[in-house]
mmCIF file of C-alpha atoms in Angstrom:
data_model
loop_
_atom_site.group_PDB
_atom_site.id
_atom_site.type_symbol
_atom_site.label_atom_id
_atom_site.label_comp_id
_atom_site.label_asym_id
_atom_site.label_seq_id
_atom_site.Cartn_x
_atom_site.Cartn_y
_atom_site.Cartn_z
ATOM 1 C CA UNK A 21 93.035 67.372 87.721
ATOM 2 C CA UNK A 22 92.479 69.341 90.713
ATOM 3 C CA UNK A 23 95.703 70.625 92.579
ATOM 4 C CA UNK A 24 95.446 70.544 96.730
ATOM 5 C CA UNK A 25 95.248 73.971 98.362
ATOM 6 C CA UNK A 26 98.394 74.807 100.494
ATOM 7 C CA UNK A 27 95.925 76.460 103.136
ATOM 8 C CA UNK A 28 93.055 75.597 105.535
ATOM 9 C CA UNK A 29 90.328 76.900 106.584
ATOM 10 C CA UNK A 30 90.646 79.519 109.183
ATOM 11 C CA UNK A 31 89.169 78.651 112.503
ATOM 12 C CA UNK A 32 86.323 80.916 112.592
ATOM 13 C CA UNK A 33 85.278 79.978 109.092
ATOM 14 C CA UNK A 34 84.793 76.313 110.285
ATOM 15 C CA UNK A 35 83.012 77.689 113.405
ATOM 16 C CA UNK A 36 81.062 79.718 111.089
ATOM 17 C CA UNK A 37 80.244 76.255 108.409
ATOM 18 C CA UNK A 38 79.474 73.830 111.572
ATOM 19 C CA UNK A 39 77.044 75.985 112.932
ATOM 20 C CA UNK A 40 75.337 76.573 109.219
ATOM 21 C CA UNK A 41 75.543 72.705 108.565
ATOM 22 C CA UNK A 42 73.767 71.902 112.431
ATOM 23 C CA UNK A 43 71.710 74.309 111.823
ATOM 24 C CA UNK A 44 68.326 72.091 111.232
ATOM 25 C CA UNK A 45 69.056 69.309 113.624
ATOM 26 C CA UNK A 46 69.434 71.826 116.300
ATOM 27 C CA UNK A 47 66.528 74.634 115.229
ATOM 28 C CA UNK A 48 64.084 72.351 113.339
ATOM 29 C CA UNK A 49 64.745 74.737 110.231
ATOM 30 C CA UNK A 50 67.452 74.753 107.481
ATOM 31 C CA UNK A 51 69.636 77.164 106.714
ATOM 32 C CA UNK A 52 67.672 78.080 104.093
ATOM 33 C CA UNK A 53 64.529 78.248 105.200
ATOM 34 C CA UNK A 54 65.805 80.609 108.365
ATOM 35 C CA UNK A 55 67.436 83.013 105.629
ATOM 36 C CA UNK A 56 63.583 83.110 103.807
ATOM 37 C CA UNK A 57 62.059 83.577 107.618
ATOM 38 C CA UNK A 58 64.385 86.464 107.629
ATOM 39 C CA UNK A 59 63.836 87.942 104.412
ATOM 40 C CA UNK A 60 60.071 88.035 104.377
ATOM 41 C CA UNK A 61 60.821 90.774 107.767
ATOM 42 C CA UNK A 62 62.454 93.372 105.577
ATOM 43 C CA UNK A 63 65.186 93.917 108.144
ATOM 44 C CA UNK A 64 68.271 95.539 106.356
ATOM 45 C CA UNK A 65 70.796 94.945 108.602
ATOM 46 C CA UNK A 66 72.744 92.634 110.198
ATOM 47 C CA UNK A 67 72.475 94.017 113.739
ATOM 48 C CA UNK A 68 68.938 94.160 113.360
ATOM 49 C CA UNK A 69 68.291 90.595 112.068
ATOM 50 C CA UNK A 70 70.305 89.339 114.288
ATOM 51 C CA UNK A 71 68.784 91.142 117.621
ATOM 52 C CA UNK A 72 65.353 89.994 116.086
ATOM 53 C CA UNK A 73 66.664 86.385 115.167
ATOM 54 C CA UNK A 74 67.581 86.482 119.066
ATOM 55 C CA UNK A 75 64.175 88.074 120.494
ATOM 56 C CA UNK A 76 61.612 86.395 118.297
ATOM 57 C CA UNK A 77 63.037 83.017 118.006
ATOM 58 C CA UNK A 78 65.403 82.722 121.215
ATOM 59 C CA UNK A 79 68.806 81.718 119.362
ATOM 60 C CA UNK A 80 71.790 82.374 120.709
ATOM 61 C CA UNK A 81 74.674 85.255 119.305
ATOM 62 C CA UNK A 82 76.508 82.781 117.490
ATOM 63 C CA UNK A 83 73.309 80.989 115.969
ATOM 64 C CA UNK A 84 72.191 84.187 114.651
ATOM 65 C CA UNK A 85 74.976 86.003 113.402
ATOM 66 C CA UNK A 86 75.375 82.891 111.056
ATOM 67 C CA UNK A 87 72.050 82.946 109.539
ATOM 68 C CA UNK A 88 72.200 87.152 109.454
ATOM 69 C CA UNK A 89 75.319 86.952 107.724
ATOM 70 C CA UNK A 90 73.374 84.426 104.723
ATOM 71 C CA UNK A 91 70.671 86.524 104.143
ATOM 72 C CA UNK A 92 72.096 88.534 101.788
ATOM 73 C CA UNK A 93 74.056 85.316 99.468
ATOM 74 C CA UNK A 94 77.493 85.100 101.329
ATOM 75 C CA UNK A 95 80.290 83.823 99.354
ATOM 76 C CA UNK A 96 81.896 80.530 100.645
ATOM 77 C CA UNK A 97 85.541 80.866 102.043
ATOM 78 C CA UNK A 98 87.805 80.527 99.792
ATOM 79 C CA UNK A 99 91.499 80.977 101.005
ATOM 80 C CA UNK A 100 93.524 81.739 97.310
ATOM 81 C CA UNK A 101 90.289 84.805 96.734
ATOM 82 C CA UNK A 102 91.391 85.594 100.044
ATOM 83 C CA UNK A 103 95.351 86.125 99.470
ATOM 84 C CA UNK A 104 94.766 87.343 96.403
ATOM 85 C CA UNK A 105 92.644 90.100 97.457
ATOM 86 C CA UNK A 106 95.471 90.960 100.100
ATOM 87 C CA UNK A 107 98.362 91.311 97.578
ATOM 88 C CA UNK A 108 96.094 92.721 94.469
ATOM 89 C CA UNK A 109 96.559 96.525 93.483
ATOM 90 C CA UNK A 110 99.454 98.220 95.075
ATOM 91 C CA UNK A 111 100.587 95.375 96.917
ATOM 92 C CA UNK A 112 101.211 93.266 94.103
ATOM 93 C CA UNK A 113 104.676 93.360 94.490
ATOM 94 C CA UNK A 114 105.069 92.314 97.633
ATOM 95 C CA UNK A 115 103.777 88.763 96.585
ATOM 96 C CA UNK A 116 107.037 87.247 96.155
ATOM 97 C CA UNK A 117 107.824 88.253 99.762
ATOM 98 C CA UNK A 118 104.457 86.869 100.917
ATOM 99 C CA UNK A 119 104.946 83.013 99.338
ATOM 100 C CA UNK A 120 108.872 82.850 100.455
ATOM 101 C CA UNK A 121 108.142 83.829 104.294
ATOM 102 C CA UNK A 122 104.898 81.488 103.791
ATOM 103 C CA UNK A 123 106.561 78.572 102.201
ATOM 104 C CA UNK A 124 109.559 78.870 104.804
ATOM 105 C CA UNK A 125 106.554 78.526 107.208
ATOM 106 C CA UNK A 126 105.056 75.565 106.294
ATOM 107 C CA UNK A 127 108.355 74.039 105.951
ATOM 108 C CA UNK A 128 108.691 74.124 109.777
ATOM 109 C CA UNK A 129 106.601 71.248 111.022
ATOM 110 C CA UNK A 130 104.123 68.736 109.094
ATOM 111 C CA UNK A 131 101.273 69.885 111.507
ATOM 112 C CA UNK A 132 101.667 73.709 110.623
ATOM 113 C CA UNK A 133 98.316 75.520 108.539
ATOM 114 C CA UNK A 134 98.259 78.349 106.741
ATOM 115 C CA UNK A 135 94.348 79.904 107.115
ATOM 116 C CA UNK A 136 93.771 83.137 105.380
ATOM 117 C CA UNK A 137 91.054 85.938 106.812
ATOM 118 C CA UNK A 138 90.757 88.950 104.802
ATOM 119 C CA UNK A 139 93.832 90.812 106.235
ATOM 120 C CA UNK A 140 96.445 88.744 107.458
ATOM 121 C CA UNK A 141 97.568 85.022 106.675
ATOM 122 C CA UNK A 142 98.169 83.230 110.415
ATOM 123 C CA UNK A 143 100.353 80.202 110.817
ATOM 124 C CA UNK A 144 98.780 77.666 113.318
ATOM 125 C CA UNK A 145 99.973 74.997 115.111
ATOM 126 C CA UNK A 146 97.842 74.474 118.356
ATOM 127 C CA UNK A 147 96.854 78.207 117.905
ATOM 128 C CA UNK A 148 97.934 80.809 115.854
ATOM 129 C CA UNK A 149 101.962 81.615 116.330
ATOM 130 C CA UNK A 150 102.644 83.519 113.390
ATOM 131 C CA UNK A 151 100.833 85.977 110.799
ATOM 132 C CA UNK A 152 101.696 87.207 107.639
ATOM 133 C CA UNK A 153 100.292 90.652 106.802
ATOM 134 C CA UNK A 154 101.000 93.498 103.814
ATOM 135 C CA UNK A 155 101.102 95.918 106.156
ATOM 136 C CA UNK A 156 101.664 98.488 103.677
ATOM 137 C CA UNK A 157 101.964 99.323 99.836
ATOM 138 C CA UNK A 158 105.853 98.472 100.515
ATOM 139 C CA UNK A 159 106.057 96.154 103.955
ATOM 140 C CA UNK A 160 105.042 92.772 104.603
ATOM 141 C CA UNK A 161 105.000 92.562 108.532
ATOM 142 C CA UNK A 162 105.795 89.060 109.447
ATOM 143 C CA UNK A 163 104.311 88.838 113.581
ATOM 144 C CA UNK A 164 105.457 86.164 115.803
ATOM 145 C CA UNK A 165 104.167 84.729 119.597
ATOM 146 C CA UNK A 166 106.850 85.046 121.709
ATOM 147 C CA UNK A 167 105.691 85.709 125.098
ATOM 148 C CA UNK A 168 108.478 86.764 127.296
ATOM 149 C CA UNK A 169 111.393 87.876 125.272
ATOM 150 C CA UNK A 170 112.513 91.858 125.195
ATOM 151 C CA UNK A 171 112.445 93.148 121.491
ATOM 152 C CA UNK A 172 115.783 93.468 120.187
ATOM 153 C CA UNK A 173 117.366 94.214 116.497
ATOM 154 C CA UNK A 174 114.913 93.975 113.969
ATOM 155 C CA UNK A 175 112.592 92.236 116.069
ATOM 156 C CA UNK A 176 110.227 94.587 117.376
ATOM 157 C CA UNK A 177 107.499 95.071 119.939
ATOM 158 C CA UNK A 178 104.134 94.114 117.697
ATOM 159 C CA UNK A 179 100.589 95.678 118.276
ATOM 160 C CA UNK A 180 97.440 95.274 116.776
ATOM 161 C CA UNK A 181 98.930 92.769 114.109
ATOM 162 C CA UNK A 182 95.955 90.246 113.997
ATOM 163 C CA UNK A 183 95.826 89.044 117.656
ATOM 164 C CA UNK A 184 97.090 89.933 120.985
ATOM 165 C CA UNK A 185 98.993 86.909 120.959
ATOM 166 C CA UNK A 186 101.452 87.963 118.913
ATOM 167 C CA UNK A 187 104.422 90.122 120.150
ATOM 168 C CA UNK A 188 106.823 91.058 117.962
ATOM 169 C CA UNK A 189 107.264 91.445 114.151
ATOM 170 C CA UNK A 190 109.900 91.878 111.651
ATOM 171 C CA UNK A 191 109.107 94.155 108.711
ATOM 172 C CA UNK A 192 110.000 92.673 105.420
ATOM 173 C CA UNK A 193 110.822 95.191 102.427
ATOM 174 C CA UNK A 194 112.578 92.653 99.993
ATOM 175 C CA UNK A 195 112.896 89.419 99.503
ATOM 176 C CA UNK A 196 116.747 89.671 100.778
ATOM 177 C CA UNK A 197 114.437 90.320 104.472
ATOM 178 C CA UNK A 198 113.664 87.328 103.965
ATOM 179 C CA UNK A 199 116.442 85.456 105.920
ATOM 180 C CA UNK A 200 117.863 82.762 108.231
ATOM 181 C CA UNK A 201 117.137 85.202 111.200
ATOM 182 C CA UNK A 202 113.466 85.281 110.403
ATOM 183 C CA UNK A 203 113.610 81.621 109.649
ATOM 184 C CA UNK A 204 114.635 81.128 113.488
ATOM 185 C CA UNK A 205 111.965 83.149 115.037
ATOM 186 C CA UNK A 206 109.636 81.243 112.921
ATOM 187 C CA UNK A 207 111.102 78.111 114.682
ATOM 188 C CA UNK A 208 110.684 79.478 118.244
ATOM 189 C CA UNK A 209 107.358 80.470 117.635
ATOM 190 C CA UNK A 210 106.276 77.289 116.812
ATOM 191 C CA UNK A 211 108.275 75.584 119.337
ATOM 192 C CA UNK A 212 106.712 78.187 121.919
ATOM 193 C CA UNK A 213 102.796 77.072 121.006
ATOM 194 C CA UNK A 214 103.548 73.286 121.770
ATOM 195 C CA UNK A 215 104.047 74.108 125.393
#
């Protein structure tokens, strides 16, 4: 019996699959058979297969930075490798803090997904209103969209914390950080992206 992820797949990801699975009906050639095109050049880079992709065959930047990124045997998303990876090592212990402030997440709304990239988990509704990121080896930085509102308490000005749509965070040390207070702002965030 198979068990049903609690994420989905992150938005560029699915970009990233529709493009792979269109990829004959709009070229003419399979994914595969590009990635062998590109192979038998000897180009060792991405940049490089890519700008050729582009030149020699006249696809477009999106087009060709899906088949460059195949040539070498890229591993399907997978959303649990992903979170893993994030709390593995070091930041191992701040697991327990990651799956409370997630679960407390999902719990918002029905229509809320979690979709993991390699450093941050965001929260989307509409678009992405909330990310989850070990920040460091002892923080979990929770970031919220909150366009508007001054910083205040322990809700602080956010930059650089996966997108410049979110504006504040609240630094999470312990699972006792983990309160009704950041409960609320995960509320308002959500609230916020419906409009």
């Amino acid at each position: 019996m198979t068990t049903q992820s609690k994420y989905g797949v992150h938005p560029s990801e699915s970009h990233i699959q529709a493009i792979a699975s269109n990829l004959e009906k709009k070229t003419g050639r399979s994914l595969e058979a590009w990635i062998e095109l590109v192979k038998a050049t000897g180009l060792g880079t991405e940049k490089d297969r890519m700008a050729w992709l582009k030149s020699e065959h006249g696809l477009g930047r999106d087009t060709a930075m899906v088949i460059a990124l195949h040539v070498d045997g890229r591993e399907p998303y997978d959303a649990e490798a992903l979170v893993a990876a994030m709390y593995a090592g070091p930041k191992r212990d701040l697991l327990p803090i990651y799956e409370r402030v997630l679960e407390m997440g999902l719990a918002v709304a029905k229509d809320v997904v979690a979709a993991p990239c390699s450093t941050y988990v965001p929260l989307m509704r509409k678009r992405q209103f909330v990310v989850i990121k070990p920040t460091t080896r002892t923080r979990i930085d929770v970031g919220f969209a909150l366009p508007g509102l001054e910083p205040g308490g322990r809700l602080v000005a956010a930059k650089g914390l996966g997108s410049d749509k979110i504006t504040h965070r609240i630094g999470l040390e312990s699972l006792a950080d983990v309160d009704a207070e950041v409960e609320r702002w995960l509320k308002a965030a959500y609230e916020l992206d419906a409009k």
